[in-house]
Short mmCIF file of C-alpha atoms and ligand atoms in Angstrom, two decimals:
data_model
loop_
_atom_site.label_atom_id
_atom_site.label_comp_id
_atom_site.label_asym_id
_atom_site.label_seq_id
_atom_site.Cartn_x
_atom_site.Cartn_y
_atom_site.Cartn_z
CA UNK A 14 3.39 -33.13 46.43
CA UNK A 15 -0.16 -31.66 45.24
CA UNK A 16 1.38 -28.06 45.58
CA UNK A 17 4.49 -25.75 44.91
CA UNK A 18 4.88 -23.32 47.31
CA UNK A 19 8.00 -21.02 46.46
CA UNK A 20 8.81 -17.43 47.72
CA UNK A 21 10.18 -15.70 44.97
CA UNK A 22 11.43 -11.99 46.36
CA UNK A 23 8.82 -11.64 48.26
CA UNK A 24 5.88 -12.72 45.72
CA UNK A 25 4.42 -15.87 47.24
CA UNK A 26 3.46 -18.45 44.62
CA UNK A 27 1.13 -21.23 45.30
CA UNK A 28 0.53 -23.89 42.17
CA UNK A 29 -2.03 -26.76 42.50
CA UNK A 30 0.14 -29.47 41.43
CA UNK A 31 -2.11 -32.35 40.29
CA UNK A 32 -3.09 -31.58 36.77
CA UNK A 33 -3.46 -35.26 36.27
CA UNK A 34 -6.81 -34.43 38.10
CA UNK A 35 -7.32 -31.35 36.50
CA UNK A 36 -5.81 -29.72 39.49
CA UNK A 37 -8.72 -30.79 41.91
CA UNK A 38 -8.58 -29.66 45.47
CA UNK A 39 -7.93 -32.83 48.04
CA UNK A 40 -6.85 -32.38 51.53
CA UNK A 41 -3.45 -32.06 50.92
CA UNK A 42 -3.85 -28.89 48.69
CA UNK A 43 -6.15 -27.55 51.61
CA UNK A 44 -3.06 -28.12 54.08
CA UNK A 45 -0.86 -26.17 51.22
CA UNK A 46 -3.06 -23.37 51.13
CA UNK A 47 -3.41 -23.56 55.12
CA UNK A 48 0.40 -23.09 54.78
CA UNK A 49 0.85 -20.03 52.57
CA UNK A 50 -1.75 -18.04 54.92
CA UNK A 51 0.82 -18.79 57.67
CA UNK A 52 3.76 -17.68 55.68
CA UNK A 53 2.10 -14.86 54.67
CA UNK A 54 0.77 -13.64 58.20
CA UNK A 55 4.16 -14.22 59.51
CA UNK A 56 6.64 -12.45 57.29
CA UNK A 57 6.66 -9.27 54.45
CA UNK A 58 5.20 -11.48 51.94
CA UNK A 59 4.35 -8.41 48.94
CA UNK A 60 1.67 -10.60 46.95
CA UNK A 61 0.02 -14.53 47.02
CA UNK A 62 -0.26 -15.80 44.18
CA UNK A 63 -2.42 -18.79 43.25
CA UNK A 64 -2.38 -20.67 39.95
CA UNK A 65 -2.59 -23.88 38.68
CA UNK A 66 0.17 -26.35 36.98
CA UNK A 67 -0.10 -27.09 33.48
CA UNK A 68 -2.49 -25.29 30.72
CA UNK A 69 -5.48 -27.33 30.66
CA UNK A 70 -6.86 -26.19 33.99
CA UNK A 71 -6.47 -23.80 36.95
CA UNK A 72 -8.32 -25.86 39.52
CA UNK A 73 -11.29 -28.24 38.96
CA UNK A 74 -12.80 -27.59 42.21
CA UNK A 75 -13.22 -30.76 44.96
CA UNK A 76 -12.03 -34.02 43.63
CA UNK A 77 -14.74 -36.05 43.19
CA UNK A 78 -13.08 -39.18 43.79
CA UNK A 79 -12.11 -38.27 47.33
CA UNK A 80 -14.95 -36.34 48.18
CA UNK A 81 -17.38 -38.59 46.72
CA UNK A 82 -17.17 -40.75 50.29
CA UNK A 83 -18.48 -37.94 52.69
CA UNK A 84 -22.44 -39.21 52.39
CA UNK A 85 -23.81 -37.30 55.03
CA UNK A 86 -24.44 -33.28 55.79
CA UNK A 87 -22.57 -33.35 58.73
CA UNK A 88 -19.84 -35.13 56.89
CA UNK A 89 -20.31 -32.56 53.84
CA UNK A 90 -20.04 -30.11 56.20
CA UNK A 91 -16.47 -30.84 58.18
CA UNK A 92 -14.59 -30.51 54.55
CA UNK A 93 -17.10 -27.59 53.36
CA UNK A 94 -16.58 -25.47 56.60
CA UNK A 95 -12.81 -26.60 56.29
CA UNK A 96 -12.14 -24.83 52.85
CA UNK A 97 -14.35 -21.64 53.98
CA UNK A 98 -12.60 -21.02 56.42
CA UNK A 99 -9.43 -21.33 54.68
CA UNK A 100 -10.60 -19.38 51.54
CA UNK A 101 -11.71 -16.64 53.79
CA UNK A 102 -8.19 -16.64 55.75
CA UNK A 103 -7.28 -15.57 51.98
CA UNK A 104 -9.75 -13.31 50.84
CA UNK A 105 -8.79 -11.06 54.11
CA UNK A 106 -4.97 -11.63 54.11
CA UNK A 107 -3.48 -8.48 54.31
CA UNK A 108 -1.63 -7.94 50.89
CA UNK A 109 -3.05 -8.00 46.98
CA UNK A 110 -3.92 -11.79 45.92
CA UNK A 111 -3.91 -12.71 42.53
CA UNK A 112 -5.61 -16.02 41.28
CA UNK A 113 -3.64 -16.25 37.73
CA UNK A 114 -6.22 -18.64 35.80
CA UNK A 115 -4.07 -20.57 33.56
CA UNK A 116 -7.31 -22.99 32.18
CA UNK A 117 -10.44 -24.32 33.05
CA UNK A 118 -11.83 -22.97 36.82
CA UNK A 119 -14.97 -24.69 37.79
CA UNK A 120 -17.10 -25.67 40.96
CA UNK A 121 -14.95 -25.05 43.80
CA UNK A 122 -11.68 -23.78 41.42
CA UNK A 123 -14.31 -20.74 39.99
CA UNK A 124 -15.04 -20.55 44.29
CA UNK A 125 -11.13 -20.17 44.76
CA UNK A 126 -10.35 -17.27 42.21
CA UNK A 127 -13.42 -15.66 43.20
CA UNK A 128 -12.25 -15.45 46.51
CA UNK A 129 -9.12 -13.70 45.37
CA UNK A 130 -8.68 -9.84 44.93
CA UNK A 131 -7.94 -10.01 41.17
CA UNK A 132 -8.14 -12.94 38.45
CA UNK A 133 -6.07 -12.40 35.50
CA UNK A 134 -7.81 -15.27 33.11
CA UNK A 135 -5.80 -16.88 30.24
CA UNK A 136 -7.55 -15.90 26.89
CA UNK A 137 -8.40 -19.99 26.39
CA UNK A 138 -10.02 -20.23 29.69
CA UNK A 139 -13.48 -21.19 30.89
CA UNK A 140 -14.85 -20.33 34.29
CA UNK A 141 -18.13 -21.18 36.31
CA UNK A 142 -20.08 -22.71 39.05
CA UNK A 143 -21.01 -26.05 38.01
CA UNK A 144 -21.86 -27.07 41.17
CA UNK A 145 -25.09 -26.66 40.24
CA UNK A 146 -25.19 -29.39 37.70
CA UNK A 147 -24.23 -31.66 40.72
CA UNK A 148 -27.41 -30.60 42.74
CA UNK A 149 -25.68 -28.47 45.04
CA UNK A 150 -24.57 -25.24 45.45
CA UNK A 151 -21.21 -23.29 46.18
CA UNK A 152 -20.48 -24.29 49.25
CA UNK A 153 -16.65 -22.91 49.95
CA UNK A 154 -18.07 -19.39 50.30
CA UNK A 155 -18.03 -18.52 46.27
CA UNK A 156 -21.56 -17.52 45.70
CA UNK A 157 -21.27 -15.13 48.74
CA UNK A 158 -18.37 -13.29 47.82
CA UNK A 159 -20.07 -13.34 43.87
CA UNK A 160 -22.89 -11.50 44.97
CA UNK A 161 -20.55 -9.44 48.25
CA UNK A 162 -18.00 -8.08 45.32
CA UNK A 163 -19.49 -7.78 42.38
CA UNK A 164 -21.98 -5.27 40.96
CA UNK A 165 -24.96 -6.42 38.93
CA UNK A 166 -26.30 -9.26 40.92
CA UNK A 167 -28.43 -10.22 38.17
CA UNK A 168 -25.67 -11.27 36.15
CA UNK A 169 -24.07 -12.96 39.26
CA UNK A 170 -27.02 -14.51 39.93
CA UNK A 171 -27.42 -15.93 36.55
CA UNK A 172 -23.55 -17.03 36.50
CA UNK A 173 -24.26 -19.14 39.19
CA UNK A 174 -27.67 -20.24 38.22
CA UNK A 175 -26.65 -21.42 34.94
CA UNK A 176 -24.00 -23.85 36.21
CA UNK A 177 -22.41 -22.63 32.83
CA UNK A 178 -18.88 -22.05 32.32
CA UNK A 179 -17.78 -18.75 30.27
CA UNK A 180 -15.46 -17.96 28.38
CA UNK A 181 -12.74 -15.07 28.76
CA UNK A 182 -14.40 -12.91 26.98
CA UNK A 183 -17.81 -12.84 28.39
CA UNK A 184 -15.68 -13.11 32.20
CA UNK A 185 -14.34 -9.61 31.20
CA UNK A 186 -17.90 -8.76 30.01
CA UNK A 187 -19.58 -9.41 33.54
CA UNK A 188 -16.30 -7.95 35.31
CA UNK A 189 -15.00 -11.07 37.23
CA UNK A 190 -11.48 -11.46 35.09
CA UNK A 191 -10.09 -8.31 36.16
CA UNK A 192 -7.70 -8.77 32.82
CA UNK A 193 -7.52 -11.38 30.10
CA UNK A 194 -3.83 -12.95 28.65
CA UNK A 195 -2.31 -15.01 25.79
CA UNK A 196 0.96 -16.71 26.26
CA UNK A 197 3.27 -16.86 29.16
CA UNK A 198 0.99 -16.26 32.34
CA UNK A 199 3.47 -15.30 34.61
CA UNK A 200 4.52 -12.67 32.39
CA UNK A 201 1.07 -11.61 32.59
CA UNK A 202 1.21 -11.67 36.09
CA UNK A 203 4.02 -9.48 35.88
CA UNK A 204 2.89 -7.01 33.45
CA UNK A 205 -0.33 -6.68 35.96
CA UNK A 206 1.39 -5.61 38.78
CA UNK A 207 3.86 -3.27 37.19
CA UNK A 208 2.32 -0.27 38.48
CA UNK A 209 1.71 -1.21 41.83
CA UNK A 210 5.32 -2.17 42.13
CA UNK A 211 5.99 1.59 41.96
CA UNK A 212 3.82 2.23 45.51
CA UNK A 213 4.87 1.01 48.80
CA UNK A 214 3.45 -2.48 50.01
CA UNK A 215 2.25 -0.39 53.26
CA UNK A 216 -0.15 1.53 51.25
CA UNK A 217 -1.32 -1.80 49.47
CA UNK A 218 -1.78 -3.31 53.13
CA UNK A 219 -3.71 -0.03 54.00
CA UNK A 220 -6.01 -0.42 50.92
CA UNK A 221 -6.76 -3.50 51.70
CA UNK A 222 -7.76 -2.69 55.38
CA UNK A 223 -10.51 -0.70 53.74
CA UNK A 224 -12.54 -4.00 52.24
CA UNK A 225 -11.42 -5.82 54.90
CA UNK A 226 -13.04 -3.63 57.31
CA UNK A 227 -16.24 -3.61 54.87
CA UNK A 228 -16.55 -7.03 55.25
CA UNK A 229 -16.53 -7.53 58.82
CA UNK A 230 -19.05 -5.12 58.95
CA UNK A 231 -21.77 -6.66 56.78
CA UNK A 232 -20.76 -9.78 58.64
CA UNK A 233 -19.29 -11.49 55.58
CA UNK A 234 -17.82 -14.71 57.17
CA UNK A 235 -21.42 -15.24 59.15
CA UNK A 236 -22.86 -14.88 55.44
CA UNK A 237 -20.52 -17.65 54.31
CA UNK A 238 -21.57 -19.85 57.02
CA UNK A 239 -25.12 -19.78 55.72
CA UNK A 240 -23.78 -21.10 52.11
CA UNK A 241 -21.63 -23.42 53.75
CA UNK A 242 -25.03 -25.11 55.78
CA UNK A 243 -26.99 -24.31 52.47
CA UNK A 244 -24.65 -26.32 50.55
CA UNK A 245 -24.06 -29.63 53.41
CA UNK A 246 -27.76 -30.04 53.52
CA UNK A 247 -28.12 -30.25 49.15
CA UNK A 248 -25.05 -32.52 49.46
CA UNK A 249 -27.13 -35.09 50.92
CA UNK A 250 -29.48 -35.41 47.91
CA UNK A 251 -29.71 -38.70 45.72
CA UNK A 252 -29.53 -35.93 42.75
CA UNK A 253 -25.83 -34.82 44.04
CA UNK A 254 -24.88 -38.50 44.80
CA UNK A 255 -26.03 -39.74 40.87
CA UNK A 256 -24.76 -36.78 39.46
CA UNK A 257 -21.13 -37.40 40.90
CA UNK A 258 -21.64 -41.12 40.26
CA UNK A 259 -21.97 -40.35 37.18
CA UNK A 260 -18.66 -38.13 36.41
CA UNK A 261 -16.66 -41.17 37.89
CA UNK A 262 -18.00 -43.34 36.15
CA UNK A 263 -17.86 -40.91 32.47
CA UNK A 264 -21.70 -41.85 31.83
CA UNK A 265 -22.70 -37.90 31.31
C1 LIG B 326 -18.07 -26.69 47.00
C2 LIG B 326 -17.18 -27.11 45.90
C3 LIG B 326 -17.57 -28.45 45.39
C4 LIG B 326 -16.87 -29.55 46.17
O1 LIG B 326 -16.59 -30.62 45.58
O2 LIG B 326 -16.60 -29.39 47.36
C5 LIG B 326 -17.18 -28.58 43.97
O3 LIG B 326 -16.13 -28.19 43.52
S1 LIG B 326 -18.38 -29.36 42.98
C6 LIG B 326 -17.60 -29.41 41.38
C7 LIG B 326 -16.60 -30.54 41.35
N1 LIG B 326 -15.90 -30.50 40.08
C8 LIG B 326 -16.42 -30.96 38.94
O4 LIG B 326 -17.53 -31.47 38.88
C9 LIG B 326 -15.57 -30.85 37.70
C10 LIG B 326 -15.36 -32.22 37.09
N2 LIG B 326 -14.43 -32.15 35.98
C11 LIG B 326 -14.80 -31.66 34.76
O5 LIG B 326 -15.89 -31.17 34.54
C12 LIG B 326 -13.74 -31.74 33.68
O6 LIG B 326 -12.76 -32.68 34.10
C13 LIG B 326 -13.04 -30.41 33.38
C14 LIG B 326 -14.01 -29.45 32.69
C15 LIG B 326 -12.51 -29.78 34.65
C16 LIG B 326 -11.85 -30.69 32.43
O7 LIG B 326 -12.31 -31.46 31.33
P1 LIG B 326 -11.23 -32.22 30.41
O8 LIG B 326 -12.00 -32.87 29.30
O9 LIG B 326 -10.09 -31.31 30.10
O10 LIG B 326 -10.61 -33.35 31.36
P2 LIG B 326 -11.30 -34.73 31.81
O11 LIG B 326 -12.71 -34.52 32.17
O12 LIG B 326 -10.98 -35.79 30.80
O13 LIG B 326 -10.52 -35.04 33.17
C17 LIG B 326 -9.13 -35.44 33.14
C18 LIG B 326 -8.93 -36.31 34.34
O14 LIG B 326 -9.11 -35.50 35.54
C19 LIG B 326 -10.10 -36.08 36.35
N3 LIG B 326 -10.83 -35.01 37.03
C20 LIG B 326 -11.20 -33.83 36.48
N4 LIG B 326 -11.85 -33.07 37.39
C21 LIG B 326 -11.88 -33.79 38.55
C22 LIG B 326 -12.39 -33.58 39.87
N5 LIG B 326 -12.99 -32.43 40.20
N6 LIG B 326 -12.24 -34.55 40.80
C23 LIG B 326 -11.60 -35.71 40.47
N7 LIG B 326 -11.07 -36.02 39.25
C24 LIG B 326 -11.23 -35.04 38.31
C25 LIG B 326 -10.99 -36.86 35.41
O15 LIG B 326 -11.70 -37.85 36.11
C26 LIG B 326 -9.96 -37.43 34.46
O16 LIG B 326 -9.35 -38.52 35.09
P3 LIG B 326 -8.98 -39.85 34.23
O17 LIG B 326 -8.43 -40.80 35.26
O18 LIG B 326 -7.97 -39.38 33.21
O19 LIG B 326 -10.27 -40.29 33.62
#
């Protein structure tokens, strides 16, 4: 299976299992995730969490080898609009979600976290939007929420211009890792939530009502949309197409 969903006392926790692909997002990880927003909607789930197996990489964005047959923007488009949607499903779930970056986020994976209310980033990490370096842009709703939660939108901006991965250190510097870990990450995760623990979930539902509602407002999903077209058109390029040609077959 190219996930591991478990439930464990309440903390939902959602692993990308296919770190022989550096954790890359296919369909079947899309119906995982379309899963745990279910579960989640559906019972008193307390936190999602959303990581990646091994220590090499959290998620490596779309896999290339699967995604390198969609040619067209309309084809680009039916798996683009597919992940928005699900990514904002869990950017406006009702509860605290935690991407725990356990390695290497980039393209779509960096789109994932970002998506995510917190991202507690392994100290050996790198993180960015390489999409860019394909000829495209974000296209899973990323860039949108970069420059939607984020102060500074010059460093955003330049984050996702640069098609640059950071490291941990210069994450915490522009405020996307909301914390930074050694070691065991789930005892990071742990050690992160410890306080909240102490507070009711109700009042960590009712918190998150309040960017929720902020969103919807400023029409955040109808943003999205735009990046998602944006993205489908680029996809059609003969830069995008060589550039991907040329991952699978390791000329860089
Ligand atoms: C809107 C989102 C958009 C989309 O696709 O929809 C994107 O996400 S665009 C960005 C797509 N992702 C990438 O371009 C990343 C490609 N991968 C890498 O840059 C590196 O693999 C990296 C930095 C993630 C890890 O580097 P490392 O040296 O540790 O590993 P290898 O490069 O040797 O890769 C090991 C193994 O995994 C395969 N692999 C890695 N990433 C992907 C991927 N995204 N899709 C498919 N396969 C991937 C790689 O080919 C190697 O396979 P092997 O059979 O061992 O040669």
């Amino acid at each position: 299976m190219s996930y591991v969903l478990t439930n464990d006392q309440g903390i939902l926790k959602f692993v990308i299992n296919r770190p022989e692909k550096r954790n890359a997002i296919n369909f079947e990880v899309m119906d995982g995730l379309e899963r745990a927003v279910e579960i989640v909607m559906n019972s008193s789930i307390r936190y999602l969490v959303i990581s990646g197996e091994g220590d090499k990489s959290f998620c490596s964005g779309g896999d290339l080898s699967e995604f390198h047959s969609l040619k067209t923007e309309e084809e680009a488009y039916s798996m683009l609009s597919r992940m928005a949607d699900i990514l904002y499903r869990i950017a406006t779930l009702p509860i605290p979600v935690i991407a725990l970056v356990n390695g290497s986020a980039v393209g779509g994976g960096c789109e994932i976290a970002t998506a995510c209310d917190y991202r507690i980033v392994s100290s050996e990490a790198k993180c960015g939007f390489i999409q860019g370096s394909l000829g495209i842009t974000s296209g899973w709703g990323g860039g949108t929420y970069l420059i939607e939660k984020f102060s500074h939108t010059d460093r955003m901006l330049k984050f996702l211009s640069e098609a640059t991965p950071l490291d941990s250190k210069e994450l915490l510097q522009i405020g996307w890792a909301s914390d930074v870990y050694s070691n065991d990450h789930w005892g990071a995760f742990t050690q992160f939530i410890q306080r909240m623990e102490s507070v009711d979930p109700s009042v960590h539902r009712a918190y998150k009502e309040i960017a929720i509602r902020k969103w919807q407002q400023s029409e955040l999903r109808e943003r999205i949309e735009k990046e998602v077209r944006r993205c489908a058109i680029l996809w059609e390029s003969e830069v995008h197409e060589q550039a991907v040609q040329n991952f699978l077959s390791k000329k860089k």
